[in-house]
Amino acid sequence: MPVISAPHDFNEGHLFVDLKSIFGCPLYLKCEGFNFAGSIKLKAANEMVESAEREGILKPDSVIVESSSGNLGVALSMIAASKGYKFLCVTDSRCNLSTRLLMEALGSKVHIVADLDENGGFLGTRIEYVRSLCASDDRYVWLSQYTNPGNWQAHYRTTARQIARHFPRLDVLFVGTGTAGTLMGCARYFREWHRPVRIVAVDSVGSVAFGGEPGRRMIPGLGMSMRPPLLDESYVNEVIRVEEADTIRACHQMARRGFLFGGSTGTVVSGATEWLARHDTRDMTAVAIAPDLGERYLDTVYQTNWLQDLFGDEILAPSGPATTTFPTDEPTPREPDRWPQP
């Protein structure tokens, strides 16, 4: 058992789930939520902070500021608390309540923007607010996950190598796309590998990361309302876009089998299973990356009223063999336990 003194020193990166029994196709899911930040964003956050420290950008009185829909904000909150920095997260109304409360519990400040940008999202508004802060006081340090090469380098050195170690005969890798840090780090690594690996990027419908029309997106984590500056499509073999309704169905299908994953994971798994259903999977090794777990989505993806308000009653209609049937009769009450009197 490891003994650590800093929370970012622990990050379990060698856990995979075989999803074949749930979805009927050969797919391994790399679980990235087992660390104190609860998501894959810990890798990028740690790399960007350490790089800024090496370059002398971060000083004792610095205030780290970042635009985040949630997970990176939590990771930076944890690292800032551990290292003694102040941190301000600029987010929007789609950020899960539990995520905002977690950042505040770690001592961070959270600013929520309310105005939509020209693409119907909040990202442009968030970035403009960050820029105005940095212009107003030089103590603010913007790590800029959207342009910082440390974002993809972290996954080149860790995530991709962990996958390669466990699956030396990897054929296809499914990666969700937000800032494109995870995608580009893994894609660059496997471009140099000993065998060709098909890189399939998974995006949300309504995201403009790979072009297309902007649209409503209610689940944070994947998708962008602008083209990611880190994205180089020459490393990507194929792009799959997933409707949020399908994201939710995938999440609930896994939850009915005891695996509670986040919305980003539901999107990636939905896209991967759809792709695998269209291809010959004999002797194929396929891996998808699960960015986080599901606890932070209990008031959204797993909350009945939220789902019904946004997607209608049919989103929860039971279907398929994974549906659980509960007995309708109430069990006979048993006698209460009799505790010994003191």
Coordinates of C-alpha atoms in Angstrom, one line a residue:
M1 CA 0.0 0.0 0.0
P2 CA 1.5 3.4 -1.0
V3 CA 2.0 6.1 1.6
I4 CA 1.6 9.6 0.2
S5 CA 1.9 13.1 1.5
A6 CA 0.3 15.0 -1.4
P7 CA -3.1 14.1 -2.9
H8 CA -1.9 14.2 -6.5
D9 CA 0.7 11.6 -5.8
F10 CA -2.0 8.9 -6.0
N11 CA -3.6 8.1 -9.4
E12 CA -4.7 4.6 -10.2
G13 CA -4.2 4.2 -14.0
H14 CA -4.2 0.4 -14.5
L15 CA -7.9 -0.5 -14.0
F16 CA -10.0 -1.7 -17.0
V17 CA -13.6 -2.9 -17.1
D18 CA -14.7 -5.5 -19.7
L19 CA -18.0 -4.2 -21.0
K20 CA -18.8 -7.2 -23.2
S21 CA -21.3 -8.7 -20.8
I22 CA -23.2 -5.4 -20.7
F23 CA -23.2 -4.3 -24.3
G24 CA -22.5 -7.5 -26.2
C25 CA -19.4 -6.2 -28.0
P26 CA -15.6 -6.5 -27.2
L27 CA -14.8 -3.3 -25.4
Y28 CA -12.5 -2.5 -22.5
L29 CA -13.0 0.6 -20.6
K30 CA -10.0 2.4 -19.0
C31 CA -11.2 3.9 -15.7
E32 CA -9.6 7.2 -14.9
G33 CA -11.7 8.3 -11.9
F34 CA -9.7 6.6 -9.1
N35 CA -7.7 9.5 -7.7
F36 CA -8.5 12.2 -5.1
A37 CA -9.6 14.6 -7.9
G38 CA -12.0 11.9 -9.3
S39 CA -11.1 12.3 -13.0
I40 CA -8.6 12.1 -15.8
K41 CA -8.1 15.8 -15.5
L42 CA -5.7 15.3 -12.6
K43 CA -3.0 14.4 -15.1
A44 CA -3.3 17.5 -17.2
A45 CA -3.7 19.7 -14.1
N46 CA -0.6 18.3 -12.4
E47 CA 1.5 18.7 -15.6
M48 CA 0.4 22.3 -16.2
V49 CA 1.0 23.4 -12.6
E50 CA 4.5 21.7 -12.5
S51 CA 5.5 23.2 -15.8
A52 CA 4.4 26.7 -14.7
E53 CA 6.5 26.2 -11.5
R54 CA 9.5 25.1 -13.5
E55 CA 9.2 28.1 -15.7
G56 CA 8.8 30.5 -12.8
I57 CA 5.4 31.6 -13.8
L58 CA 3.8 30.6 -10.5
K59 CA 4.9 32.5 -7.5
P60 CA 3.9 32.3 -3.8
D61 CA 1.3 35.1 -4.2
S62 CA -0.1 33.8 -7.5
V63 CA -3.8 33.1 -8.0
I64 CA -4.3 30.3 -10.5
V65 CA -7.4 30.9 -12.7
E66 CA -8.9 28.5 -15.2
S67 CA -12.0 28.1 -17.3
S68 CA -13.5 24.7 -16.6
S69 CA -16.8 22.9 -16.9
G70 CA -16.0 21.0 -13.7
N71 CA -13.4 18.2 -13.5
L72 CA -10.3 20.3 -14.3
G73 CA -11.5 22.8 -11.7
V74 CA -11.7 20.1 -9.1
A75 CA -8.2 18.8 -10.0
L76 CA -6.7 22.3 -9.8
S77 CA -8.6 23.0 -6.5
M78 CA -7.0 19.9 -5.0
I79 CA -3.5 20.7 -6.3
A80 CA -3.7 24.4 -5.3
A81 CA -4.8 23.5 -1.8
S82 CA -1.9 21.0 -1.5
K83 CA 0.7 23.5 -2.7
G84 CA -0.6 26.6 -1.0
Y85 CA -1.9 28.5 -4.0
K86 CA -5.2 30.3 -4.4
F87 CA -7.5 29.1 -7.2
L88 CA -10.4 30.7 -9.0
C89 CA -12.5 28.5 -11.3
V90 CA -14.6 30.2 -14.0
T91 CA -17.5 28.0 -15.0
D92 CA -21.1 28.2 -16.1
S93 CA -24.6 26.9 -15.1
R94 CA -24.0 23.5 -16.6
C95 CA -21.4 22.7 -14.0
N96 CA -22.8 20.1 -11.6
L97 CA -23.8 21.5 -8.1
S98 CA -21.8 18.8 -6.4
T99 CA -18.7 19.8 -8.4
R100 CA -19.0 23.5 -7.4
L101 CA -19.4 22.5 -3.8
L102 CA -16.4 20.3 -3.9
M103 CA -14.2 23.1 -5.3
E104 CA -15.4 25.4 -2.6
A105 CA -14.8 22.8 0.1
L106 CA -11.2 22.6 -1.1
G107 CA -10.8 26.4 -0.6
S108 CA -11.3 27.6 -4.2
K109 CA -13.5 30.4 -5.4
V110 CA -16.0 29.7 -8.2
H111 CA -17.4 32.3 -10.6
I112 CA -20.4 31.3 -12.7
V113 CA -21.0 33.1 -16.0
A114 CA -24.5 33.4 -17.3
D115 CA -24.2 34.9 -20.8
L116 CA -24.0 32.7 -23.9
D117 CA -21.3 33.2 -26.5
E118 CA -21.8 33.6 -30.2
N119 CA -22.0 29.8 -30.7
G120 CA -24.7 29.4 -28.1
G121 CA -22.3 28.0 -25.5
F122 CA -20.6 29.5 -22.5
L123 CA -16.9 28.9 -23.3
G124 CA -16.3 32.2 -25.1
T125 CA -17.8 34.1 -22.2
R126 CA -15.8 32.2 -19.7
I127 CA -12.5 32.8 -21.5
E128 CA -13.2 36.6 -21.9
Y129 CA -13.8 36.8 -18.1
V130 CA -10.5 35.0 -17.5
R131 CA -8.7 37.4 -19.8
S132 CA -10.2 40.4 -18.1
L133 CA -9.1 39.1 -14.7
C134 CA -5.5 38.6 -15.9
A135 CA -5.4 42.0 -17.4
S136 CA -6.6 43.6 -14.2
D137 CA -4.0 42.0 -11.9
D138 CA -0.7 40.3 -12.7
R139 CA -1.1 37.9 -9.8
Y140 CA -3.6 35.9 -11.8
V141 CA -2.0 33.1 -13.7
W142 CA -4.1 31.4 -16.5
L143 CA -2.8 27.9 -17.2
S144 CA -5.1 27.8 -20.3
Q145 CA -5.9 24.1 -20.7
Y146 CA -7.2 24.9 -24.3
T147 CA -3.7 25.9 -25.5
N148 CA -1.2 24.5 -23.0
P149 CA 0.9 21.7 -24.5
G150 CA 1.2 20.2 -21.1
N151 CA -2.5 19.1 -21.5
W152 CA -1.7 16.6 -24.2
Q153 CA 1.8 15.8 -23.1
A154 CA 0.5 14.4 -19.8
H155 CA -1.5 11.8 -21.7
Y156 CA 1.3 11.0 -24.1
R157 CA 3.5 10.1 -21.1
T158 CA 0.9 8.4 -18.9
T159 CA -2.6 7.5 -20.3
A160 CA -1.4 6.1 -23.7
R161 CA 1.5 4.2 -22.2
Q162 CA -0.8 2.6 -19.6
I163 CA -3.1 1.4 -22.4
A164 CA -0.2 0.1 -24.5
R165 CA 1.2 -1.8 -21.5
H166 CA -2.1 -3.8 -21.0
F167 CA -3.1 -4.1 -24.7
P168 CA 0.0 -4.7 -26.9
R169 CA -2.3 -5.8 -29.7
L170 CA -4.6 -2.7 -29.6
D171 CA -6.6 -2.1 -32.8
V172 CA -8.9 0.8 -32.0
L173 CA -9.0 3.5 -29.3
F174 CA -12.1 5.6 -28.6
V175 CA -11.4 8.9 -26.9
G176 CA -13.9 11.6 -25.9
T177 CA -13.1 15.1 -27.1
G178 CA -13.3 18.3 -25.1
T179 CA -10.1 20.3 -25.1
A180 CA -8.6 17.5 -27.1
G181 CA -5.8 17.0 -24.6
T182 CA -6.4 13.3 -24.0
L183 CA -7.2 12.7 -27.7
M184 CA -4.0 14.3 -29.0
G185 CA -1.7 12.8 -26.3
C186 CA -2.9 9.3 -27.1
A187 CA -3.1 9.8 -30.8
R188 CA 0.5 11.1 -31.0
Y189 CA 1.7 8.2 -28.9
F190 CA 0.0 5.5 -31.0
R191 CA 1.1 7.2 -34.2
E192 CA 4.7 6.2 -33.2
W193 CA 3.8 2.8 -31.9
H194 CA 4.8 -0.6 -33.3
R195 CA 1.5 -1.3 -35.0
P196 CA -1.3 0.9 -36.5
V197 CA -4.1 1.9 -34.1
R198 CA -7.3 3.4 -35.3
I199 CA -8.1 6.5 -33.3
V200 CA -11.8 7.3 -33.1
A201 CA -12.7 10.7 -31.6
V202 CA -16.1 10.8 -29.8
D203 CA -17.9 14.1 -29.6
S204 CA -21.3 15.4 -28.5
V205 CA -24.0 16.4 -30.9
G206 CA -24.2 20.2 -30.7
S207 CA -20.4 20.6 -30.2
V208 CA -18.5 22.5 -32.9
A209 CA -15.1 20.9 -32.1
F210 CA -15.0 19.1 -35.5
G211 CA -17.3 21.5 -37.3
G212 CA -21.0 21.3 -37.6
E213 CA -23.9 23.3 -36.2
P214 CA -23.8 24.4 -32.6
G215 CA -26.7 23.1 -30.4
R216 CA -27.9 22.6 -26.9
R217 CA -25.6 20.5 -24.7
M218 CA -26.6 20.0 -21.0
I219 CA -24.0 17.4 -19.9
P220 CA -20.6 18.9 -19.1
G221 CA -17.3 17.3 -19.9
L222 CA -17.2 16.6 -23.7
G223 CA -17.8 19.0 -26.6
M224 CA -16.8 22.5 -27.3
S225 CA -18.4 25.7 -28.5
M226 CA -15.2 26.5 -30.4
R227 CA -12.6 24.5 -32.3
P228 CA -10.0 23.2 -29.8
P229 CA -6.7 24.9 -30.5
L230 CA -4.8 21.7 -29.5
L231 CA -6.7 19.6 -32.1
D232 CA -4.9 18.2 -35.1
E233 CA -7.3 16.2 -37.1
S234 CA -4.5 14.5 -39.1
Y235 CA -4.1 12.2 -36.1
V236 CA -7.7 11.2 -36.1
N237 CA -9.1 8.4 -38.2
E238 CA -12.8 8.9 -37.6
V239 CA -15.2 11.1 -35.6
I240 CA -18.5 9.9 -34.0
R241 CA -21.1 12.3 -32.7
V242 CA -23.4 11.1 -29.9
E243 CA -26.8 12.5 -28.9
E244 CA -27.1 13.3 -25.2
A245 CA -30.1 11.0 -25.0
D246 CA -27.9 8.1 -26.0
T247 CA -25.3 9.2 -23.5
I248 CA -27.9 8.9 -20.8
R249 CA -29.0 5.5 -21.9
A250 CA -25.5 4.2 -21.9
C251 CA -24.9 5.6 -18.4
H252 CA -28.1 4.0 -17.0
Q253 CA -27.3 0.7 -18.8
M254 CA -24.0 0.5 -17.0
A255 CA -25.5 1.6 -13.7
R256 CA -28.0 -1.2 -13.9
R257 CA -25.0 -3.6 -13.8
G258 CA -23.4 -1.8 -10.9
F259 CA -21.0 0.5 -12.7
L260 CA -21.8 4.2 -12.0
F261 CA -19.9 6.3 -14.6
G262 CA -20.1 10.0 -15.5
G263 CA -21.7 11.6 -18.5
S264 CA -18.5 11.8 -20.5
T265 CA -18.1 8.1 -20.2
G266 CA -21.6 7.4 -21.3
T267 CA -20.9 9.5 -24.5
V268 CA -17.7 7.6 -25.2
V269 CA -19.2 4.2 -24.6
S270 CA -22.3 4.9 -26.7
G271 CA -20.2 6.0 -29.6
A272 CA -17.8 3.1 -29.2
T273 CA -20.6 0.4 -29.1
E274 CA -22.3 2.0 -32.1
W275 CA -19.0 1.9 -34.1
L276 CA -18.3 -1.7 -33.0
A277 CA -21.8 -2.8 -34.1
R278 CA -21.0 -1.7 -37.6
H279 CA -17.6 -3.5 -37.9
D280 CA -16.2 -7.0 -37.8
T281 CA -15.0 -7.4 -34.3
R282 CA -13.5 -10.8 -34.6
D283 CA -10.0 -10.7 -33.1
M284 CA -10.4 -7.0 -32.5
T285 CA -9.0 -5.3 -29.4
A286 CA -10.9 -2.1 -28.6
V287 CA -10.4 0.3 -25.7
A288 CA -12.4 3.3 -24.6
I289 CA -11.4 5.9 -22.0
A290 CA -13.7 6.7 -19.1
P291 CA -12.8 10.2 -17.8
D292 CA -14.6 10.0 -14.5
L293 CA -17.1 8.3 -12.2
G294 CA -20.8 9.0 -11.7
E295 CA -21.2 10.5 -8.3
R296 CA -21.0 14.1 -9.5
Y297 CA -23.9 13.4 -11.9
L298 CA -26.4 12.2 -9.4
D299 CA -28.3 15.5 -9.7
T300 CA -28.3 15.4 -13.5
V301 CA -27.8 12.3 -15.5
Y302 CA -29.1 10.1 -12.7
Q303 CA -31.8 12.4 -11.4
T304 CA -35.3 11.6 -12.6
N305 CA -36.8 15.1 -12.6
W306 CA -33.9 16.6 -14.4
L307 CA -34.1 13.9 -17.1
Q308 CA -37.8 14.2 -17.6
D309 CA -37.7 18.0 -17.8
L310 CA -35.0 18.0 -20.5
F311 CA -35.7 14.8 -22.4
G312 CA -39.2 13.7 -21.6
D313 CA -40.6 10.6 -19.9
E314 CA -39.5 8.2 -22.7
I315 CA -35.8 8.7 -21.8
L316 CA -36.4 6.5 -18.7
A317 CA -38.5 3.8 -20.5
P318 CA -37.2 0.4 -19.5
S319 CA -35.8 -1.7 -22.4
G320 CA -33.5 -4.6 -23.0
P321 CA -32.5 -7.5 -20.7
A322 CA -30.6 -5.3 -18.3
T323 CA -33.9 -3.8 -16.9
T324 CA -34.4 -4.8 -13.2
T325 CA -37.9 -5.9 -12.1
F326 CA -38.7 -5.5 -8.4
P327 CA -41.4 -7.4 -6.4
T328 CA -44.5 -5.4 -5.9
D329 CA -45.6 -6.9 -2.6
E330 CA -44.2 -5.3 0.5
P331 CA -42.1 -7.7 2.6
T332 CA -43.5 -8.9 5.9
P333 CA -42.1 -6.7 8.6
R334 CA -39.8 -8.5 11.0
E335 CA -39.6 -8.1 14.7
P336 CA -37.4 -5.2 15.7
D337 CA -34.0 -6.1 17.1
R338 CA -33.9 -6.4 20.8
W339 CA -30.9 -4.6 22.2
P340 CA -29.5 -5.5 25.6
Q341 CA -30.3 -2.9 28.2
P342 CA -27.3 -1.2 29.8

